[in-house]
mmCIF file of C-alpha atoms in Angstrom:
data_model
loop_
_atom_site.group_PDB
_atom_site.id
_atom_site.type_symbol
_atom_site.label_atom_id
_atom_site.label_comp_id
_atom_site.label_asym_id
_atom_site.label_seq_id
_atom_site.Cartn_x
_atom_site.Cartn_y
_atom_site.Cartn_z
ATOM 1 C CA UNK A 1 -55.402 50.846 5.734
ATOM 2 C CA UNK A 2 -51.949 50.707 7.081
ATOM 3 C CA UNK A 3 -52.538 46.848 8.079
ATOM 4 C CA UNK A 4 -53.648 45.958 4.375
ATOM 5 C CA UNK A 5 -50.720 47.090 2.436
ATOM 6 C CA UNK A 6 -47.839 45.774 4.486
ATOM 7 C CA UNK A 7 -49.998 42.501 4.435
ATOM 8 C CA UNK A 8 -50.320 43.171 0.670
ATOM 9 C CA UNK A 9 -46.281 43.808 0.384
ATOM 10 C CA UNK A 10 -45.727 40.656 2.265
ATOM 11 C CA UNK A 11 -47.707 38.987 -0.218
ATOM 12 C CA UNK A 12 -45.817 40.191 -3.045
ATOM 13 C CA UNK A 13 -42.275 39.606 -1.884
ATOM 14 C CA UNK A 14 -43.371 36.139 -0.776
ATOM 15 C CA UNK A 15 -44.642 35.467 -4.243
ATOM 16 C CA UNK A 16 -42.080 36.828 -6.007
ATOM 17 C CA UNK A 17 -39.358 34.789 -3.575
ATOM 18 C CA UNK A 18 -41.405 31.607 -4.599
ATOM 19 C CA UNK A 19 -41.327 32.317 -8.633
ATOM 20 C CA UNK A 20 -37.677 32.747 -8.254
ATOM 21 C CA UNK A 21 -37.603 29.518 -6.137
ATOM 22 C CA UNK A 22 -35.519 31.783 -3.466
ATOM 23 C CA UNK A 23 -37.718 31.356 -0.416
ATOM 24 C CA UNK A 24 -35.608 29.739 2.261
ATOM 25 C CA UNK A 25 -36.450 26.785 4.270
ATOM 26 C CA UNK A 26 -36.903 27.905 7.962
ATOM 27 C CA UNK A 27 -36.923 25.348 11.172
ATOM 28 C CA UNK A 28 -37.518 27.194 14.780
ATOM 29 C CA UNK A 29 -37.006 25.480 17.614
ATOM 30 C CA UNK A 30 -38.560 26.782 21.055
ATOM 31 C CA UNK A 31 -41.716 27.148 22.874
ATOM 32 C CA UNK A 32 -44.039 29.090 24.668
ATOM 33 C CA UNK A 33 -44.498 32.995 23.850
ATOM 34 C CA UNK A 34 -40.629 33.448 22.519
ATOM 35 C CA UNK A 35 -41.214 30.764 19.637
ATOM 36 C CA UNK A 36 -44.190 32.681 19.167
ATOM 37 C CA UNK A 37 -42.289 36.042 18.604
ATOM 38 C CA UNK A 38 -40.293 34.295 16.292
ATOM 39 C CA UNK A 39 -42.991 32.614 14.081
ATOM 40 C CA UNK A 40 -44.885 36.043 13.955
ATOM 41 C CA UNK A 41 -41.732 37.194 12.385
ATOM 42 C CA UNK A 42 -41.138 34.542 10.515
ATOM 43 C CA UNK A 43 -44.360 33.922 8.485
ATOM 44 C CA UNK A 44 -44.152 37.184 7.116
ATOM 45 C CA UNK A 45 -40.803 36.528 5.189
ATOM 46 C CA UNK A 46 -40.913 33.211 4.260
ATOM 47 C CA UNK A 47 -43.986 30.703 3.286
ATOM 48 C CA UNK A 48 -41.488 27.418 4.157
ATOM 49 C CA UNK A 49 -41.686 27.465 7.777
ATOM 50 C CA UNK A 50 -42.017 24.775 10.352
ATOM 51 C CA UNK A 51 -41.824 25.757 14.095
ATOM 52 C CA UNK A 52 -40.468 22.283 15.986
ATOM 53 C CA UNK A 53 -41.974 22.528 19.954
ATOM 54 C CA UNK A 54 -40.790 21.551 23.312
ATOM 55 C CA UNK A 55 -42.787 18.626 24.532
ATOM 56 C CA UNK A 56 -42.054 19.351 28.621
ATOM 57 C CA UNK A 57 -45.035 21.797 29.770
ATOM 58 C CA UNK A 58 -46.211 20.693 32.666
ATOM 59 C CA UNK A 59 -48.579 23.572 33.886
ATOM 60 C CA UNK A 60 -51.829 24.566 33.389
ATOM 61 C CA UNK A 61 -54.318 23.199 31.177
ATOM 62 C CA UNK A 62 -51.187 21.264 29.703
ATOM 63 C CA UNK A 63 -50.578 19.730 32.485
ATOM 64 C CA UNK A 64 -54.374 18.921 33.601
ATOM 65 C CA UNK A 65 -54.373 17.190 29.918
ATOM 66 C CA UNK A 66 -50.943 15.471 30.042
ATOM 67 C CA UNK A 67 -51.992 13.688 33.605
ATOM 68 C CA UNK A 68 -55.466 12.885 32.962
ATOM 69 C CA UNK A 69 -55.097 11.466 29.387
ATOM 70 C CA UNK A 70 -51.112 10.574 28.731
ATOM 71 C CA UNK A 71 -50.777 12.908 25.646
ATOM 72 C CA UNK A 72 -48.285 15.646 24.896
ATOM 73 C CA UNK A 73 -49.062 18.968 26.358
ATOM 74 C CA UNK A 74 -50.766 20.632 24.221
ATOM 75 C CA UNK A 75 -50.531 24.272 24.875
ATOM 76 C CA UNK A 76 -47.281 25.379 23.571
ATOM 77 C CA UNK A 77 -48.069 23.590 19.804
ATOM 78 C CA UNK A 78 -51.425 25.287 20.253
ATOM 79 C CA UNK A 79 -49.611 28.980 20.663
ATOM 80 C CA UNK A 80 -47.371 28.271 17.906
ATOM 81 C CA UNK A 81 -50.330 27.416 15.407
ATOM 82 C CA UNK A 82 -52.045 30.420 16.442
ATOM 83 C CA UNK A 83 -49.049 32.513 16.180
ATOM 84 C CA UNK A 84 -49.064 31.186 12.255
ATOM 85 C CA UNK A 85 -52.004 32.211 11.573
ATOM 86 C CA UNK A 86 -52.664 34.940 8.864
ATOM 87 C CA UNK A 87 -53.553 39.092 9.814
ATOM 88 C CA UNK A 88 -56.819 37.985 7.685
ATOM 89 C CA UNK A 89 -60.357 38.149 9.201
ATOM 90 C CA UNK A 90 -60.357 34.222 8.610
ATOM 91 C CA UNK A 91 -56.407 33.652 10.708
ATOM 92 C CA UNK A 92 -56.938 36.453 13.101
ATOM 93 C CA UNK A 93 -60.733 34.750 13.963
ATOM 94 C CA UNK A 94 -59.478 31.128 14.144
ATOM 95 C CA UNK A 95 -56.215 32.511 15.971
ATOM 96 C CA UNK A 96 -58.262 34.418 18.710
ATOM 97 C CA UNK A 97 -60.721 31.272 18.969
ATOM 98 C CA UNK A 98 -58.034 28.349 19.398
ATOM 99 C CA UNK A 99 -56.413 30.791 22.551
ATOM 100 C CA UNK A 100 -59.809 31.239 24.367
ATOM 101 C CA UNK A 101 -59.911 29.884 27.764
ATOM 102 C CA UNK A 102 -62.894 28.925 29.455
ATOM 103 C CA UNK A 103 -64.014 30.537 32.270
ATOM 104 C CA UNK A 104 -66.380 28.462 34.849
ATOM 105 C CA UNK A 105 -66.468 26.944 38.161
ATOM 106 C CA UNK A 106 -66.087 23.487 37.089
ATOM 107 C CA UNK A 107 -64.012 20.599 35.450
ATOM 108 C CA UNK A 108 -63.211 22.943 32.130
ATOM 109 C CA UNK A 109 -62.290 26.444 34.058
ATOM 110 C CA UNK A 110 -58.885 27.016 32.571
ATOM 111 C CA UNK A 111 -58.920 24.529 29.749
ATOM 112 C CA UNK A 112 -57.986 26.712 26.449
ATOM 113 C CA UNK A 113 -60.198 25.760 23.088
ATOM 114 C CA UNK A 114 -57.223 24.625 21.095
ATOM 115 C CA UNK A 115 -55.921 22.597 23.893
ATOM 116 C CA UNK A 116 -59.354 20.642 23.548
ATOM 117 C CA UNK A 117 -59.093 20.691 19.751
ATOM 118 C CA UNK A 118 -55.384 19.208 19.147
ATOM 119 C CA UNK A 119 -56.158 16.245 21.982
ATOM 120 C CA UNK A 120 -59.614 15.314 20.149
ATOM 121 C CA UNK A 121 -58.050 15.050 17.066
ATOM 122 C CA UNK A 122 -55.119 13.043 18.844
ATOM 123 C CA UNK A 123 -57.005 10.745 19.946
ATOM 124 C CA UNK A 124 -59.079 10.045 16.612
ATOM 125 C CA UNK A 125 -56.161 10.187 14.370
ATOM 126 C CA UNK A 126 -53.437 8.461 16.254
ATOM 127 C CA UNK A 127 -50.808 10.101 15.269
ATOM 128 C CA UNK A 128 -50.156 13.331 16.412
ATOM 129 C CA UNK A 129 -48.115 15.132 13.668
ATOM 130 C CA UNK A 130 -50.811 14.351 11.213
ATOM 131 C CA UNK A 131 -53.377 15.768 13.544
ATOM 132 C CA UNK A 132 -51.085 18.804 14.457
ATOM 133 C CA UNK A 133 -51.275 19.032 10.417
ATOM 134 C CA UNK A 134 -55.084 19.199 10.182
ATOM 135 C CA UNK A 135 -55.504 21.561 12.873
ATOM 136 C CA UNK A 136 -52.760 23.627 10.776
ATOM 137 C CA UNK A 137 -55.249 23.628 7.421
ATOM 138 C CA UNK A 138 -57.977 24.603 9.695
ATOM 139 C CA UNK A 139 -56.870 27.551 10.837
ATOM 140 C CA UNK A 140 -55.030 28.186 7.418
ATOM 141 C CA UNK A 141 -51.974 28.317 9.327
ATOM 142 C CA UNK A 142 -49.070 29.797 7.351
ATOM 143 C CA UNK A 143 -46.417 26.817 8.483
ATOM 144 C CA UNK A 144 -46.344 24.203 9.784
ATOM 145 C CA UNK A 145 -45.862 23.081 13.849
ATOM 146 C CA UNK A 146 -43.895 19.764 15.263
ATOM 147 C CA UNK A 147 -43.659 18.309 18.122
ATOM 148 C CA UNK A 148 -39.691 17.797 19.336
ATOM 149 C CA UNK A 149 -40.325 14.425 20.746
ATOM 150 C CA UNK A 150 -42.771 11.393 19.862
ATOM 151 C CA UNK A 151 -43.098 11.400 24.207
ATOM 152 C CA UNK A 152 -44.236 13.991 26.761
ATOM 153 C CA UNK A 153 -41.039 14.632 28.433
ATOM 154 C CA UNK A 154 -40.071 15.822 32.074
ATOM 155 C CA UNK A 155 -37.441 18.544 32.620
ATOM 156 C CA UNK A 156 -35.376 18.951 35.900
ATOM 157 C CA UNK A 157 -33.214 21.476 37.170
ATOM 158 C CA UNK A 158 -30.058 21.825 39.009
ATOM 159 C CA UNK A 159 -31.026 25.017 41.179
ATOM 160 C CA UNK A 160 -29.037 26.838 44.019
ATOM 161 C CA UNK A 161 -31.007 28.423 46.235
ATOM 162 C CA UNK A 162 -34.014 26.916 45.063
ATOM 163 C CA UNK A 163 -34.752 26.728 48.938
ATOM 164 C CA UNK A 164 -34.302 30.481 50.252
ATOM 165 C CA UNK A 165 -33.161 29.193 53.910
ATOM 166 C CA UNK A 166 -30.398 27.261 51.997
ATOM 167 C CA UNK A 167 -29.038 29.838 49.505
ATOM 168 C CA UNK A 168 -25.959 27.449 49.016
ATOM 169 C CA UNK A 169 -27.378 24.111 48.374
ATOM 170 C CA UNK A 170 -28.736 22.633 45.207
ATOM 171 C CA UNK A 171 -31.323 21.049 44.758
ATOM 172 C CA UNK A 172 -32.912 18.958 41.595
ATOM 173 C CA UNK A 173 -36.215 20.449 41.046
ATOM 174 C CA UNK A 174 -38.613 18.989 38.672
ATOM 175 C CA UNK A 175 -41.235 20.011 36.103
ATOM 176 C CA UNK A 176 -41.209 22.837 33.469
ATOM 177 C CA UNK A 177 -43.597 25.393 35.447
ATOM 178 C CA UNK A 178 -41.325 24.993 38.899
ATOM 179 C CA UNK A 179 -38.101 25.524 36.861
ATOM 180 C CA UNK A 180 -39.568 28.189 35.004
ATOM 181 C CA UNK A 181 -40.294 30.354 38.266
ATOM 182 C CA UNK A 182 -37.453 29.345 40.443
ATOM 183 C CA UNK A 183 -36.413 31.936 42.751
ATOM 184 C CA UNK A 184 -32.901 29.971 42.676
ATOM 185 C CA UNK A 185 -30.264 30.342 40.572
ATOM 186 C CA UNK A 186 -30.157 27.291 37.803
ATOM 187 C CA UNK A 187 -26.931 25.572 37.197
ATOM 188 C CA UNK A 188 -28.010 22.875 34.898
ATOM 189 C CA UNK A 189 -31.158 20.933 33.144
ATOM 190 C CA UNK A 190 -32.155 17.555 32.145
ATOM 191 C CA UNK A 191 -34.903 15.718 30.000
ATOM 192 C CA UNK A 192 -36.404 12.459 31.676
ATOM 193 C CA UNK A 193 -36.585 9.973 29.728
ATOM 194 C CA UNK A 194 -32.673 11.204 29.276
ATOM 195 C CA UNK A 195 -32.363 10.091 26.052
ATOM 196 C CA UNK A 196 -35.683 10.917 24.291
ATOM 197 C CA UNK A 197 -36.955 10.127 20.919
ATOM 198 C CA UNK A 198 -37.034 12.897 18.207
ATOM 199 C CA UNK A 199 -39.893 13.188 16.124
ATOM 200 C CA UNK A 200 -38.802 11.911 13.120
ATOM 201 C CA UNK A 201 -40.530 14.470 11.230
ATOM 202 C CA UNK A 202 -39.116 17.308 13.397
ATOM 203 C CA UNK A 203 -35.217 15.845 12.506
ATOM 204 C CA UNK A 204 -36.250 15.383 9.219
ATOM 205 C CA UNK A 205 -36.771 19.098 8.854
ATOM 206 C CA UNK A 206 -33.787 20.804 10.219
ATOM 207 C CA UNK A 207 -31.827 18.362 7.909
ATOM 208 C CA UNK A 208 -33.771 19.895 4.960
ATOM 209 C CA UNK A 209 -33.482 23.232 6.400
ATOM 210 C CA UNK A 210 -31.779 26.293 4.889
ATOM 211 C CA UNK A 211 -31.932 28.136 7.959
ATOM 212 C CA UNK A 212 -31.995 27.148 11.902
ATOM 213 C CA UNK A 213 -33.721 29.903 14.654
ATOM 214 C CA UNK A 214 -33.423 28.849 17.837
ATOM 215 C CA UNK A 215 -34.960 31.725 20.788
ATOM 216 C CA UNK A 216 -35.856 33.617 21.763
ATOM 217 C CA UNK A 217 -37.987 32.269 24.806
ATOM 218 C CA UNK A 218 -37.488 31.069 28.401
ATOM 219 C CA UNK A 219 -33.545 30.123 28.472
ATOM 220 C CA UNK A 220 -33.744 26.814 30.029
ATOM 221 C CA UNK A 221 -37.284 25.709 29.539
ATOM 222 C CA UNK A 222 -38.261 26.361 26.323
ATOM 223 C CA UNK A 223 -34.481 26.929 24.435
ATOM 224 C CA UNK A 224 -32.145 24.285 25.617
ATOM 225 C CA UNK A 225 -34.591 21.420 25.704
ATOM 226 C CA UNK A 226 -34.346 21.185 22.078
ATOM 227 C CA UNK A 227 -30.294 20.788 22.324
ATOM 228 C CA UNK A 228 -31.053 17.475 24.909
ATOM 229 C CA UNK A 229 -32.233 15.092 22.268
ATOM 230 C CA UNK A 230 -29.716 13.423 21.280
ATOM 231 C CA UNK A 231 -31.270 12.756 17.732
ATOM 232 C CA UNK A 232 -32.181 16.059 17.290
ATOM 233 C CA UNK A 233 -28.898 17.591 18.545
ATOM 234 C CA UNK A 234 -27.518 15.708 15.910
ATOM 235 C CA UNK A 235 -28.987 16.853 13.317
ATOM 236 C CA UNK A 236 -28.429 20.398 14.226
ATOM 237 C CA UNK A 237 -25.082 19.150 14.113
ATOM 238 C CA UNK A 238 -24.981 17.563 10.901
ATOM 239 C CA UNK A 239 -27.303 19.883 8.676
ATOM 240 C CA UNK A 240 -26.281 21.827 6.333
ATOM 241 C CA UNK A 241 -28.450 25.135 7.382
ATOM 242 C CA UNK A 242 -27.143 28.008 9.028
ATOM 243 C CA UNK A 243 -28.248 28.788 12.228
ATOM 244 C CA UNK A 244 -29.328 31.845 14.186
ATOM 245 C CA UNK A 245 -29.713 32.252 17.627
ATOM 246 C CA UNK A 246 -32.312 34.743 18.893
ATOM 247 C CA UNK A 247 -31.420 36.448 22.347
ATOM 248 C CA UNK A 248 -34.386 37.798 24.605
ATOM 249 C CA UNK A 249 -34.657 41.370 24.990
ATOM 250 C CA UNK A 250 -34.052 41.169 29.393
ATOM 251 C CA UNK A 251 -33.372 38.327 31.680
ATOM 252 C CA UNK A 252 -36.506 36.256 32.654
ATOM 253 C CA UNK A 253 -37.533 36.739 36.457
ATOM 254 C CA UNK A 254 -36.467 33.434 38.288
ATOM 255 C CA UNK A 255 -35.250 30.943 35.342
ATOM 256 C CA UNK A 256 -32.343 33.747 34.690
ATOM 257 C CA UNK A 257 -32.201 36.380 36.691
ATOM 258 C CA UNK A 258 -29.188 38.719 36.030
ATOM 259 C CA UNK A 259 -27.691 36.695 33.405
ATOM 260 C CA UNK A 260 -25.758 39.136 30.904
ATOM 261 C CA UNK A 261 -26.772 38.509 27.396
ATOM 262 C CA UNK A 262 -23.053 36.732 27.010
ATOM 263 C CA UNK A 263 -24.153 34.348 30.140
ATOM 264 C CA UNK A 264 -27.247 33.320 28.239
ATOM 265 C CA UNK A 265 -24.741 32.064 25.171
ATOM 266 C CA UNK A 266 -22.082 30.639 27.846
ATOM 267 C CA UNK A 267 -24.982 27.672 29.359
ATOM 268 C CA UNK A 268 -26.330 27.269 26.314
ATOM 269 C CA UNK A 269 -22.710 26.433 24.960
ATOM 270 C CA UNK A 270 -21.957 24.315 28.208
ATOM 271 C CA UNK A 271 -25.723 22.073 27.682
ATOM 272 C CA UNK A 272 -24.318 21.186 23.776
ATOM 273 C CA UNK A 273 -20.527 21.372 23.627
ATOM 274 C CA UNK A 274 -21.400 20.571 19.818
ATOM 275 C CA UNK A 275 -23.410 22.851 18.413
ATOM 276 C CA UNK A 276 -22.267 25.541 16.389
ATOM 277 C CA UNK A 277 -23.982 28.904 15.649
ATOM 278 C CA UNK A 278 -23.455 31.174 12.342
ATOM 279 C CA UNK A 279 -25.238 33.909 13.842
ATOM 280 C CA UNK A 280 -26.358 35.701 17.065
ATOM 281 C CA UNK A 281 -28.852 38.122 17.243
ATOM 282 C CA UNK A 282 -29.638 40.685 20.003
ATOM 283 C CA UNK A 283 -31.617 44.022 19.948
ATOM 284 C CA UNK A 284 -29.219 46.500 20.104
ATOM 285 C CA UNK A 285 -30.167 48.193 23.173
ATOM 286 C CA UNK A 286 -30.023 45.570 25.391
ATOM 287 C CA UNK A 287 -25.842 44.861 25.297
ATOM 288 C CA UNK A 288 -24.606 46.805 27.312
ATOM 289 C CA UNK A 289 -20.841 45.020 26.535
ATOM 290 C CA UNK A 290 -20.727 44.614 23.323
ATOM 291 C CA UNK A 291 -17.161 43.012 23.344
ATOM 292 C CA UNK A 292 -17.960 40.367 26.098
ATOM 293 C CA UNK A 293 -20.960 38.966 23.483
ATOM 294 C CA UNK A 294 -18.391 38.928 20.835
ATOM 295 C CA UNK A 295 -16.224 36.892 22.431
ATOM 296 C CA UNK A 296 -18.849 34.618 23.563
ATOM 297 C CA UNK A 297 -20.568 34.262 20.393
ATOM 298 C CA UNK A 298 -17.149 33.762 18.479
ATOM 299 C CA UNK A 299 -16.478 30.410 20.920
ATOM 300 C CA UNK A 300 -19.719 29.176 19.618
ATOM 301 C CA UNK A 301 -18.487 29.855 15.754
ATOM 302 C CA UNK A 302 -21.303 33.243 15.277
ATOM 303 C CA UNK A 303 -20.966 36.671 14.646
ATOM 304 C CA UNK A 304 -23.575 38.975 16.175
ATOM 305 C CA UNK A 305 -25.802 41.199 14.198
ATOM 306 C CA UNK A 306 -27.022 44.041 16.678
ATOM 307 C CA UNK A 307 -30.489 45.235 15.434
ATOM 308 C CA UNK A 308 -33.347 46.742 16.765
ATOM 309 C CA UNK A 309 -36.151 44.627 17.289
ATOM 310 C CA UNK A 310 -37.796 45.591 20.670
ATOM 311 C CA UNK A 311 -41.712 46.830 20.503
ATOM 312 C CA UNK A 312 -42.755 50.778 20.950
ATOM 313 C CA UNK A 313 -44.340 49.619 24.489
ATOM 314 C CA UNK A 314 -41.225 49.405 26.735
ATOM 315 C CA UNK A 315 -42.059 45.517 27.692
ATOM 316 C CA UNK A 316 -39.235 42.752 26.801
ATOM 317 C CA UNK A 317 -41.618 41.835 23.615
ATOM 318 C CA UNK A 318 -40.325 41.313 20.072
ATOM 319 C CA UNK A 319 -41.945 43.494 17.565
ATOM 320 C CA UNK A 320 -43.062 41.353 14.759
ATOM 321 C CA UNK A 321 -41.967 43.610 12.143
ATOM 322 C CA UNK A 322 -38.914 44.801 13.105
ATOM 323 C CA UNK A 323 -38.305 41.018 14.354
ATOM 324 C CA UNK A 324 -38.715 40.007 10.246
ATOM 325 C CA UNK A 325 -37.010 42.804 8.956
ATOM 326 C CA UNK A 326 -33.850 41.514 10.967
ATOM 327 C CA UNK A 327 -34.360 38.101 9.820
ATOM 328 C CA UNK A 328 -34.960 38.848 6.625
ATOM 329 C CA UNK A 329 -31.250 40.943 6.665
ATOM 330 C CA UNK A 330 -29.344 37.777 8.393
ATOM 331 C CA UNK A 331 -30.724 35.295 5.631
ATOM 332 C CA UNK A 332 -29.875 37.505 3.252
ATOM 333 C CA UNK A 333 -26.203 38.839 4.093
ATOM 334 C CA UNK A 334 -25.114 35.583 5.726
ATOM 335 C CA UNK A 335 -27.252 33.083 3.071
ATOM 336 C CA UNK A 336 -25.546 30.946 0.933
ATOM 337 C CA UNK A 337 -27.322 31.260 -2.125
ATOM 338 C CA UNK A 338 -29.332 33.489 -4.550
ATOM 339 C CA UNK A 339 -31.199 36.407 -2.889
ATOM 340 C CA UNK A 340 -30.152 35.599 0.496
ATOM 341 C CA UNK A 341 -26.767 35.829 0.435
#
C-alpha cells in the first residue's frame, strides 16, 4: 500500500501547486540512464516538464536504425518517455513494453519496441517532435521529450591513451559508444556537423523555463553535448531560469575515470566558457573535498547543496525519491517566486 499513497501525495501536492499556479517550469537536458534518473525525479514534483535529448547515440539498435534509415537515434528519447511514464498499471505497462528488446536470431535481435515505435511514426508524420508528442499521449507520459537537434549528430573525442601502446598520444576518436568506453583519458569533445541546428522547440523551452537540470549522466556523452549547440547554448545563456547541475554519484569507467567531483565541473566549465550555474548538486557522500567543489562551483556562479540522494543498493544509481525531495528543496530555497523560493 506503501506505493499508493506516496503516488496519492504526489498527486495532491501537484494539484494543489497547479491551483495556486506555483508549479515550476522544468527543462532537463541529458541522455541515456542519468536523464532518466532525473525525469523519474522530476515527474513526481512538477507536471511542467520537458526532458530535451542528445541526438549523438550511435550504438546499438540506435545505431542499426540511424544507418539503415537516416533518422535520429531513437533509443535515448525512447528511455526518457518511458522514464515519464506514471507508477500506474497503465504507465508502468506501456513503460515496461516500449523498453522490451527482442530476442531472435535474425534482422530484429536487439531492436527495442519503442525504438520501432518512434521511427514508424517518424516516418508517417514527418516531423519528429510531433511524433515524439504522440508517442508521449500514448503512453500517458507525464512530460514531455525533445530532441536537442533537428539532425542526428556525430560526437568525437580528444582521448590520450585511447591506444594503450601509446599512453601519451591523442587521438580523435569518433562516435558516442567508442567515447563512451574509452580506456583513454578524454581531453576534449566535438559535435559534427560543428555547428548544429537546435530544435526549435527544444530552445524554445529553456527560454520559457523556470528551472534548468542539466546531469546527471555520462560526462561527455550525454552532458556536454547539449552545451555544443550553439543555439541552444545560447539560450541557456540568455534565459531567465535558474539552473541546476546534477553531479553523478562515482566516476564513469572509461569516459571519466578518476575525475574528482570538482574535475567533472572544471571540463564542463572549459566546453562553455559561458554558461553560468545557480546551483550544484552532489550526494553528500560522494565529496570527499568539500572545499575544492566550492571553489569550483563558485567559478561557474553556483553554490552547492550537499544532499543525499544515492539508492539503499550500494550502486552509483539515483534514488527517485530522495532525487525529488532534493529538487523539490533547490526550487524552493533558491526559486524566485511564490512557493519556491
Amino acid at each position: 500500500m506503501k506505493p499508493n499513497r506516496r503516488r496519492g501525495s504526489t498527486l495532491t501536492v501537484r494539484r494543489a501547486l497547479r491551483r495556486r499556479g506555483a508549479q515550476p517550469k522544468v527543462v532537463a537536458l541529458g541522455g541515456g540512464m542519468g536523464l532518466s534518473a532525473s525525469l523519474a525525479a522530476l515527474r513526481r514534483i512538477t507536471g511542467d516538464l520537458t526532458a530535451v535529448v542528445t541526438v549523438a547515440d550511435d550504438g546499438g539498435s540506435s545505431g542499426r536504425l540511424r544507418e539503415e534509415l537516416g533518422v535520429l537515434p531513437p533509443g535515448d528519447l525512447r528511455k526518457a518517455l518511458a522514464a515519464l511514464c506514471g507508477d500506474d498499471d497503465w504507465g508502468q505497462t506501456w513503460a515496461r513494453v516500449i523498453q522490451h528488446r527482442f530476442q531472435s536470431k535474425g534482422e530484429i535481435n536487439g531492436h527495442a519496441v519503442g525504438n520501432l515505435l518512434i521511427v514508424a511514426l517518424w516516418e508517417q508524420l514527418g516531423d519528429p517532435v510531433q511524433a515524439l508528442d504522440l508517442v508521449g499521449r500514448l503512453l500517458g507520459a507525464q512530460g514531455r521529450v525533445l530532441p536537442m537537434s533537428a539532425v542526428p549528430l556525430e560526437l568525437q573525442a580528444l582521448v590520450k591513451g585511447h591506444d594503450p601502446t601509446r599512453p601519451e598520444h591523442v587521438d580523435t576518436v569518433r562516435g558516442q559508444a567508442t567515447v563512451a568506453l574509452t580506456p583513454g583519458e578524454v581531453q576534449s569533445v566535438h559535435l559534427v556537423p560543428n555547428d548544429p541546428p537546435a530544435a526549435p522547440e527544444a530552445v524554445e523551452a529553456v527560454l520559457d523555463a523556470d528551472w534548468v537540470v542539466l546531469g546527471p549522466g555520462s560526462w561527455f556523452s550525454s552532458v556536454i553535448p547539449h552545451l555544443l549547440v550553439p543555439e541552444l547554448i545560447d539560450a541557456l545563456a540568455e534565459t531567465k531560469a535558474r539552473k541546476v547541475l546534477s553531479l553523478n554519484l562515482a566516476p564513469q569507467p572509461g569516459e571519466t575515470d578518476g575525475f574528482s567531483p570538482q574535475r567533472h565541473l572544471e571540463v564542463l566549465g572549459r566546453h562553455a566558457p559561458k554558461l553560468a550555474l545557480d546551483v550544484v548538486l552532489a550526494d553528500e557522500a560522494a565529496v570527499p573535498d568539500r572545499d575544492s567543489l566550492a571553489d569550483a562551483a563558485k567559478r561557474l556562479g553556483a553554490a552547492v547543496e550537499l544532499a543525499p540522494v544515492a539508492g539503499p543498493d550500494g550502486s552509483a544509481k539515483h534514488d527517485p525519491e530522495l532525487l525529488a525531495a532534493a529538487y523539490d528543496r533547490i526550487f524552493r530555497m533558491h526559486g524566485r517566486i511564490g512557493p519556491w523560493r
